[in-house]
Amino acid sequence: MRVLSGIQPSGRLHLGNYFGALRTHIGLQHEHECFYFIANYHALTSITDQTRLQELTLEVALTYLALGLDPAKAVFFRQTDVPEVTELAWILSCVTPLGLLQRAHSYKDKVAQGLSPNHGLFAYPVLQAADILIYKSNLVPVGQDQAQHIEMTQDMQGKFNQAFNREVLVRPEPLISAEAAIVPGIDGRKMSKSYDNTIELFAPPKQVHKRIMAIKTDSTPVEEPKNPQTCNVMALLRLLAPKEEVADWDARYRKGGMGYGQAKQRLYELFEETFAAPRQRYEELKRHPNQVNRILADGGRRARAAAQATMREVREVCGLLTTDDLVG
Ligand code: ADP
Ligand code: TRP
């Protein structure tokens, strides 16, 4: 089974990215053939500062490696190391109905947030479909917010095979973690870089503590019972604490006599138990960017070989073989 996913280098990674995507990605590397990439072509839809884009690209790489991604197991690469993906995006755009793109929620959301409504942003799902289809991926682990993009990819795959009357591209399925489909941010909305409500994975402990203490709660007095189902602190505790401890907190909420501050303090401890060691590895790796770039270069070569094999078939069924292909 081939697994593929990508993350945009558009900001520092946070708990939502971890539980919604990265944790699953790293877990799957032991069981399947995994391809993970840093979507820097996609990030161009929101970042035009070259230094920042370079820095954030390295940042995503460091984060994956610090959390345990093993480049000997998974193919880990920069999207731009496989330029063929932009060629496939063009070919797919020729079989993609305009109406399909016009229905995309993420385009409307991003324009509402103030991004420029340019063609790159509009065509974003076509490039994402190319990312997935060029590696004949079977499974795409992502958070709930990406579900529509995977459905659109399935549509484009069907349209392509139908238009050229050959089963060249493979239908991918989404894999969305049930317990972490939408991780809430400190204000209770979906945790997202664009809402400034994140808890970053490798921020200094002091900053993490401050963010956790700022999680929005209701004003139920300490002595009264509280609702664990609607509490943002509890939602994060559920992700970080062992099962028995979650049951314990659940009971303490319902009983009353507990302040939200106690739950927040425990959440901070659990955060540190989980991320202190990876944070150290992250700091260490950060001192060796060349080592990281070598890993990405090697991943890029492996990914590109797979992409080129698909593109040869794609060009052939479309009647687009290059002159070099034709003369041998
Ligand atoms: P952001 O919303 O912060 O810009 P991205 O869109 O770059 O995050 O998401 C990268 C990956 O992390 C995607 O697979 C996405 O579905 C997942 N993800 C992001 N935020 C969350 C969240 N709050 N809950 C669950 N998954 C998330
Ligand atoms: N759109 C995804 C996000 O914002 C990133 C992405 C680009 C992606 N190409 C992909 C995810 C291919 C999965 C598969 O998170």
Short mmCIF file of C-alpha atoms and ligand atoms in Angstrom, two decimals:
data_model
loop_
_atom_site.label_atom_id
_atom_site.label_comp_id
_atom_site.label_asym_id
_atom_site.label_seq_id
_atom_site.Cartn_x
_atom_site.Cartn_y
_atom_site.Cartn_z
CA MET A 1 0.00 0.00 0.00
CA ARG A 2 1.40 3.42 -0.91
CA VAL A 3 0.74 6.21 1.58
CA LEU A 4 1.30 9.86 0.70
CA SER A 5 0.82 13.19 2.42
CA GLY A 6 2.18 16.72 2.32
CA ILE A 7 2.36 19.70 4.65
CA GLN A 8 2.73 23.30 3.56
CA PRO A 9 5.67 25.21 5.00
CA SER A 10 3.45 28.14 5.83
CA GLY A 11 4.17 28.44 9.58
CA ARG A 12 5.49 26.59 12.60
CA LEU A 13 3.81 23.25 13.20
CA HIS A 14 1.38 22.87 16.06
CA LEU A 15 -0.64 20.33 18.06
CA GLY A 16 -3.39 20.29 15.40
CA ASN A 17 -0.87 19.31 12.73
CA TYR A 18 0.63 16.72 15.07
CA PHE A 19 -2.53 14.88 16.04
CA GLY A 20 -4.33 15.46 12.73
CA ALA A 21 -1.43 14.50 10.50
CA LEU A 22 2.19 14.06 11.62
CA ARG A 23 1.64 11.45 14.30
CA THR A 24 -0.26 9.26 11.84
CA HIS A 25 2.34 9.83 9.11
CA ILE A 26 5.18 8.72 11.34
CA GLY A 27 3.21 5.74 12.69
CA LEU A 28 2.48 4.47 9.19
CA GLN A 29 6.13 4.39 8.09
CA HIS A 30 6.60 1.01 9.77
CA GLU A 31 3.75 -0.69 7.94
CA HIS A 32 3.60 0.85 4.48
CA GLU A 33 5.57 2.41 1.70
CA CYS A 34 5.29 6.08 2.66
CA PHE A 35 5.94 9.28 0.72
CA TYR A 36 5.85 12.55 2.67
CA PHE A 37 6.73 15.93 1.25
CA ILE A 38 7.00 19.61 2.07
CA ALA A 39 4.50 21.42 -0.15
CA ASN A 40 6.57 24.49 -1.01
CA TYR A 41 4.89 25.09 -4.39
CA HIS A 42 1.58 25.27 -2.50
CA ALA A 43 3.03 27.65 0.10
CA LEU A 44 3.69 30.17 -2.67
CA THR A 45 -0.05 30.90 -2.57
CA SER A 46 0.49 32.59 0.82
CA ILE A 47 4.21 33.42 1.15
CA THR A 48 6.23 35.58 -1.22
CA ASP A 49 9.20 36.26 1.06
CA GLN A 50 11.95 33.94 -0.20
CA THR A 51 13.96 33.86 3.04
CA ARG A 52 10.88 33.00 5.05
CA LEU A 53 9.82 30.25 2.65
CA GLN A 54 13.31 28.69 2.83
CA GLU A 55 13.30 28.88 6.62
CA LEU A 56 9.84 27.38 6.98
CA THR A 57 10.69 24.59 4.54
CA LEU A 58 13.62 23.59 6.74
CA GLU A 59 11.39 23.99 9.79
CA VAL A 60 8.92 21.36 8.53
CA ALA A 61 11.80 19.01 7.71
CA LEU A 62 13.31 19.44 11.19
CA THR A 63 9.95 18.85 12.82
CA TYR A 64 9.31 15.56 11.01
CA LEU A 65 12.81 14.26 11.68
CA ALA A 66 12.76 15.33 15.34
CA LEU A 67 9.45 13.51 15.83
CA GLY A 68 10.89 10.27 14.49
CA LEU A 69 10.41 10.19 10.75
CA ASP A 70 12.99 7.69 9.49
CA PRO A 71 14.29 8.67 6.04
CA ALA A 72 15.48 5.10 5.52
CA LYS A 73 11.86 3.97 5.77
CA ALA A 74 9.79 6.82 4.34
CA VAL A 75 10.61 8.83 1.22
CA PHE A 76 10.84 12.38 2.56
CA PHE A 77 11.29 15.25 0.10
CA ARG A 78 10.66 18.79 -1.10
CA GLN A 79 7.77 19.12 -3.54
CA THR A 80 9.96 21.24 -5.85
CA ASP A 81 12.44 18.38 -6.26
CA VAL A 82 9.79 16.75 -8.47
CA PRO A 83 8.90 19.45 -11.02
CA GLU A 84 6.93 16.87 -13.04
CA VAL A 85 4.10 17.41 -10.57
CA THR A 86 3.37 20.82 -12.13
CA GLU A 87 3.17 19.17 -15.55
CA LEU A 88 0.63 16.66 -14.28
CA ALA A 89 -1.31 19.52 -12.67
CA TRP A 90 -1.66 21.15 -16.10
CA ILE A 91 -2.80 17.91 -17.70
CA LEU A 92 -5.33 17.32 -14.91
CA SER A 93 -6.63 20.86 -15.23
CA CYS A 94 -7.65 20.00 -18.79
CA VAL A 95 -10.10 17.37 -17.46
CA THR A 96 -11.22 19.28 -14.34
CA PRO A 97 -14.65 20.93 -14.57
CA LEU A 98 -14.63 24.55 -13.45
CA GLY A 99 -17.64 23.87 -11.22
CA LEU A 100 -15.64 21.38 -9.18
CA LEU A 101 -13.07 24.04 -8.27
CA GLN A 102 -15.75 26.67 -7.68
CA ARG A 103 -17.24 24.51 -4.92
CA ALA A 104 -13.95 24.32 -2.94
CA HIS A 105 -14.41 25.53 0.66
CA SER A 106 -10.73 26.19 1.24
CA TYR A 107 -10.55 28.69 -1.66
CA LYS A 108 -13.49 30.64 -0.28
CA ASP A 109 -12.09 30.47 3.27
CA LYS A 110 -8.66 31.68 2.23
CA VAL A 111 -10.06 34.57 0.20
CA ALA A 112 -12.26 35.50 3.18
CA GLN A 113 -9.08 35.52 5.32
CA GLY A 114 -7.53 38.08 2.98
CA LEU A 115 -5.40 36.01 0.59
CA SER A 116 -5.33 37.31 -2.95
CA PRO A 117 -7.89 35.48 -5.12
CA ASN A 118 -5.31 34.53 -7.78
CA HIS A 119 -5.26 31.56 -10.12
CA GLY A 120 -2.74 29.62 -7.98
CA LEU A 121 -5.09 29.70 -5.02
CA PHE A 122 -8.01 28.66 -7.22
CA ALA A 123 -6.06 25.84 -8.87
CA TYR A 124 -4.52 24.70 -5.56
CA PRO A 125 -6.62 21.48 -5.45
CA VAL A 126 -5.42 20.50 -8.94
CA LEU A 127 -1.79 20.66 -7.84
CA GLN A 128 -2.71 18.71 -4.72
CA ALA A 129 -4.39 16.05 -6.88
CA ALA A 130 -1.24 15.86 -9.02
CA ASP A 131 0.84 15.36 -5.83
CA ILE A 132 -1.30 12.40 -4.90
CA LEU A 133 -1.86 10.82 -8.30
CA ILE A 134 1.70 11.08 -9.61
CA TYR A 135 2.83 8.51 -7.00
CA LYS A 136 -0.22 6.27 -7.55
CA SER A 137 -0.98 6.73 -3.85
CA ASN A 138 -3.60 4.52 -2.21
CA LEU A 139 -4.01 6.27 1.13
CA VAL A 140 -3.75 9.94 2.11
CA PRO A 141 -3.60 10.63 5.88
CA VAL A 142 -4.84 14.19 6.57
CA GLY A 143 -7.04 16.19 8.96
CA GLN A 144 -10.76 16.69 8.31
CA ASP A 145 -10.16 20.07 6.63
CA GLN A 146 -8.52 18.27 3.70
CA ALA A 147 -11.37 15.81 3.09
CA GLN A 148 -12.84 17.84 0.24
CA HIS A 149 -9.46 18.06 -1.50
CA ILE A 150 -9.18 14.27 -1.49
CA GLU A 151 -12.72 13.93 -2.88
CA MET A 152 -11.78 16.37 -5.64
CA THR A 153 -8.68 14.26 -6.35
CA GLN A 154 -10.90 11.18 -6.72
CA ASP A 155 -13.04 13.11 -9.21
CA MET A 156 -10.01 14.19 -11.24
CA GLN A 157 -8.61 10.66 -11.25
CA GLY A 158 -11.92 9.32 -12.58
CA LYS A 159 -12.20 12.07 -15.20
CA PHE A 160 -8.66 11.47 -16.43
CA ASN A 161 -9.03 7.71 -16.83
CA GLN A 162 -12.41 8.22 -18.50
CA ALA A 163 -11.17 10.91 -20.90
CA PHE A 164 -8.22 8.82 -22.08
CA ASN A 165 -10.03 5.52 -21.69
CA ARG A 166 -7.24 3.82 -19.73
CA GLU A 167 -6.79 2.88 -16.06
CA VAL A 168 -3.55 4.80 -15.60
CA LEU A 169 -4.23 6.79 -12.42
CA VAL A 170 -5.14 5.10 -9.13
CA ARG A 171 -8.03 6.14 -6.87
CA PRO A 172 -6.76 7.37 -3.48
CA GLU A 173 -8.70 7.12 -0.21
CA PRO A 174 -8.44 9.62 2.66
CA LEU A 175 -7.39 8.47 6.13
CA ILE A 176 -8.78 10.78 8.80
CA SER A 177 -8.00 10.08 12.44
CA ALA A 178 -11.30 9.65 14.30
CA GLU A 179 -10.21 11.17 17.59
CA ALA A 180 -8.23 14.06 16.10
CA ALA A 181 -10.18 15.05 12.99
CA ILE A 182 -10.39 18.67 14.21
CA VAL A 183 -8.12 19.64 17.11
CA PRO A 184 -9.37 22.85 18.79
CA GLY A 185 -7.09 25.84 19.26
CA ILE A 186 -6.76 27.91 22.44
CA ASP A 187 -9.84 29.95 21.43
CA GLY A 188 -11.97 26.86 20.72
CA ARG A 189 -11.98 27.26 16.91
CA LYS A 190 -10.04 24.77 14.76
CA MET A 191 -6.36 25.10 15.68
CA SER A 192 -4.73 26.81 12.71
CA LYS A 193 -1.74 29.01 11.91
CA SER A 194 -4.11 31.46 10.29
CA TYR A 195 -6.15 32.02 13.49
CA ASP A 196 -3.19 32.67 15.81
CA ASN A 197 -4.66 30.12 18.23
CA THR A 198 -1.99 27.42 18.06
CA ILE A 199 0.22 25.67 20.57
CA GLU A 200 3.47 25.19 18.68
CA LEU A 201 5.24 21.87 19.08
CA PHE A 202 8.73 23.22 19.69
CA ALA A 203 8.14 26.62 21.25
CA PRO A 204 10.19 27.26 24.43
CA PRO A 205 8.54 25.76 27.55
CA LYS A 206 7.67 29.20 28.95
CA GLN A 207 5.76 30.13 25.81
CA VAL A 208 3.95 26.78 25.75
CA HIS A 209 2.92 27.29 29.37
CA LYS A 210 1.59 30.76 28.59
CA ARG A 211 -0.46 29.48 25.63
CA ILE A 212 -1.92 26.59 27.64
CA MET A 213 -2.87 28.91 30.51
CA ALA A 214 -4.61 31.14 27.92
CA ILE A 215 -6.93 28.35 26.67
CA LYS A 216 -10.47 29.69 26.68
CA THR A 217 -12.79 28.14 29.30
CA ASP A 218 -16.23 29.10 30.59
CA SER A 219 -16.79 30.92 33.86
CA THR A 220 -18.24 28.02 35.91
CA PRO A 221 -17.02 28.60 39.52
CA VAL A 222 -14.48 26.13 40.97
CA GLU A 223 -16.96 24.36 43.27
CA GLU A 224 -19.57 23.65 40.56
CA PRO A 225 -19.69 20.62 38.21
CA LYS A 226 -18.24 21.25 34.73
CA ASN A 227 -18.97 19.83 31.30
CA PRO A 228 -15.99 17.78 30.03
CA GLN A 229 -17.63 17.42 26.58
CA THR A 230 -17.48 21.11 25.73
CA CYS A 231 -14.19 22.08 27.43
CA ASN A 232 -11.20 22.96 25.21
CA VAL A 233 -8.68 21.91 27.88
CA MET A 234 -10.35 18.52 28.16
CA ALA A 235 -10.31 18.10 24.37
CA LEU A 236 -6.51 18.41 24.43
CA LEU A 237 -6.11 16.31 27.58
CA ARG A 238 -7.98 13.54 25.79
CA LEU A 239 -5.32 13.54 23.09
CA LEU A 240 -2.31 13.66 25.40
CA ALA A 241 -3.27 11.72 28.54
CA PRO A 242 -3.48 7.92 28.96
CA LYS A 243 -7.05 6.53 28.82
CA GLU A 244 -7.41 5.89 32.57
CA GLU A 245 -6.31 9.41 33.36
CA VAL A 246 -8.84 10.83 30.90
CA ALA A 247 -11.62 8.91 32.70
CA ASP A 248 -10.33 10.34 35.97
CA TRP A 249 -10.44 13.93 34.68
CA ASP A 250 -13.87 13.31 33.23
CA ALA A 251 -15.13 12.31 36.71
CA ARG A 252 -13.41 15.28 38.38
CA TYR A 253 -15.08 17.69 35.93
CA ARG A 254 -18.52 16.25 36.58
CA LYS A 255 -18.06 16.21 40.35
CA GLY A 256 -17.08 19.89 40.76
CA GLY A 257 -14.54 21.29 43.21
CA MET A 258 -11.88 21.48 40.52
CA GLY A 259 -10.56 24.62 38.82
CA TYR A 260 -9.65 24.76 35.12
CA GLY A 261 -6.16 25.88 36.20
CA GLN A 262 -5.45 22.39 37.57
CA ALA A 263 -6.40 20.72 34.31
CA LYS A 264 -4.29 23.24 32.38
CA GLN A 265 -1.26 22.62 34.59
CA ARG A 266 -1.56 18.86 33.97
CA LEU A 267 -1.95 19.47 30.25
CA TYR A 268 1.32 21.43 30.30
CA GLU A 269 3.11 18.57 32.11
CA LEU A 270 1.81 16.05 29.57
CA PHE A 271 2.88 18.32 26.73
CA GLU A 272 6.41 18.47 28.11
CA GLU A 273 6.51 14.69 28.71
CA THR A 274 5.61 14.19 25.06
CA PHE A 275 7.59 16.94 23.34
CA ALA A 276 10.63 17.77 25.54
CA ALA A 277 12.81 15.02 24.00
CA PRO A 278 11.77 15.75 20.38
CA ARG A 279 12.37 19.47 21.08
CA GLN A 280 15.96 18.64 22.04
CA ARG A 281 16.45 16.62 18.87
CA TYR A 282 14.96 19.51 16.90
CA GLU A 283 17.46 21.98 18.42
CA GLU A 284 20.31 19.58 17.73
CA LEU A 285 19.28 18.97 14.09
CA LYS A 286 18.86 22.69 13.55
CA ARG A 287 22.61 23.02 13.94
CA HIS A 288 23.15 20.65 10.99
CA PRO A 289 21.02 21.94 8.11
CA ASN A 290 23.28 20.26 5.54
CA GLN A 291 22.52 16.86 6.98
CA VAL A 292 18.80 17.63 6.65
CA ASN A 293 19.24 18.86 3.07
CA ARG A 294 21.08 15.66 2.15
CA ILE A 295 18.13 13.62 3.47
CA LEU A 296 15.70 15.68 1.41
CA ALA A 297 17.87 15.45 -1.71
CA ASP A 298 17.97 11.67 -1.45
CA GLY A 299 14.19 11.53 -0.89
CA GLY A 300 13.70 13.86 -3.86
CA ARG A 301 15.61 11.50 -6.14
CA ARG A 302 13.57 8.49 -5.06
CA ALA A 303 10.27 10.37 -5.39
CA ARG A 304 11.22 11.76 -8.78
CA ALA A 305 11.99 8.32 -10.18
CA ALA A 306 8.48 7.15 -9.20
CA ALA A 307 6.90 10.31 -10.62
CA GLN A 308 8.77 10.01 -13.91
CA ALA A 309 7.52 6.46 -14.37
CA THR A 310 3.90 7.64 -13.99
CA MET A 311 4.47 10.63 -16.27
CA ARG A 312 5.74 8.43 -19.07
CA GLU A 313 2.46 6.50 -18.98
CA VAL A 314 0.43 9.70 -18.66
CA ARG A 315 2.14 11.35 -21.62
CA GLU A 316 1.69 8.22 -23.66
CA VAL A 317 -2.06 7.92 -23.12
CA CYS A 318 -2.49 11.64 -23.79
CA GLY A 319 -0.39 11.54 -26.98
CA LEU A 320 2.14 13.89 -25.40
CA LEU A 321 5.37 11.87 -25.55
CA THR A 322 8.42 14.09 -25.85
CA THR A 323 10.60 13.95 -28.95
CA ASP A 324 13.28 12.22 -26.84
CA ASP A 325 10.78 9.55 -25.81
CA LEU A 326 9.86 9.01 -29.46
CA VAL A 327 13.36 8.70 -30.85
CA GLY A 328 14.34 6.47 -27.96
P1 ADP B 1 -3.06 25.13 9.23
O1 ADP B 1 -4.55 25.10 9.29
O2 ADP B 1 -2.45 25.44 10.55
O3 ADP B 1 -2.55 26.04 8.12
P2 ADP B 1 -2.33 23.02 7.44
O4 ADP B 1 -3.47 23.36 6.55
O5 ADP B 1 -0.94 23.35 6.96
O6 ADP B 1 -2.57 23.67 8.87
O7 ADP B 1 -2.43 21.48 7.78
C1 ADP B 1 -1.42 20.49 7.67
C2 ADP B 1 -2.02 19.15 8.06
O8 ADP B 1 -2.47 19.19 9.43
C3 ADP B 1 -3.26 18.76 7.24
O9 ADP B 1 -3.29 17.35 7.06
C4 ADP B 1 -4.40 19.21 8.11
O10 ADP B 1 -5.60 18.51 7.83
C5 ADP B 1 -3.87 18.93 9.50
N1 ADP B 1 -4.46 19.85 10.49
C6 ADP B 1 -4.24 21.19 10.57
N2 ADP B 1 -4.92 21.74 11.59
C7 ADP B 1 -5.59 20.71 12.19
C8 ADP B 1 -6.48 20.63 13.32
N3 ADP B 1 -6.77 21.69 14.04
N4 ADP B 1 -6.99 19.42 13.63
C9 ADP B 1 -6.67 18.31 12.90
N5 ADP B 1 -5.85 18.33 11.85
C10 ADP B 1 -5.30 19.50 11.48
N1 TRP B 2 -3.31 21.09 1.19
C1 TRP B 2 -2.59 20.40 2.22
C2 TRP B 2 -2.70 21.25 3.52
O1 TRP B 2 -2.88 22.43 3.49
C3 TRP B 2 -1.14 20.19 1.87
C4 TRP B 2 -0.98 19.27 0.71
C5 TRP B 2 -0.49 19.60 -0.53
C6 TRP B 2 -1.29 17.88 0.69
N2 TRP B 2 -0.48 18.51 -1.33
C7 TRP B 2 -0.96 17.43 -0.63
C8 TRP B 2 -1.82 16.99 1.61
C9 TRP B 2 -1.15 16.10 -1.01
C10 TRP B 2 -2.02 15.66 1.22
C11 TRP B 2 -1.68 15.22 -0.09
O2 TRP B 2 -2.54 20.70 4.57
#
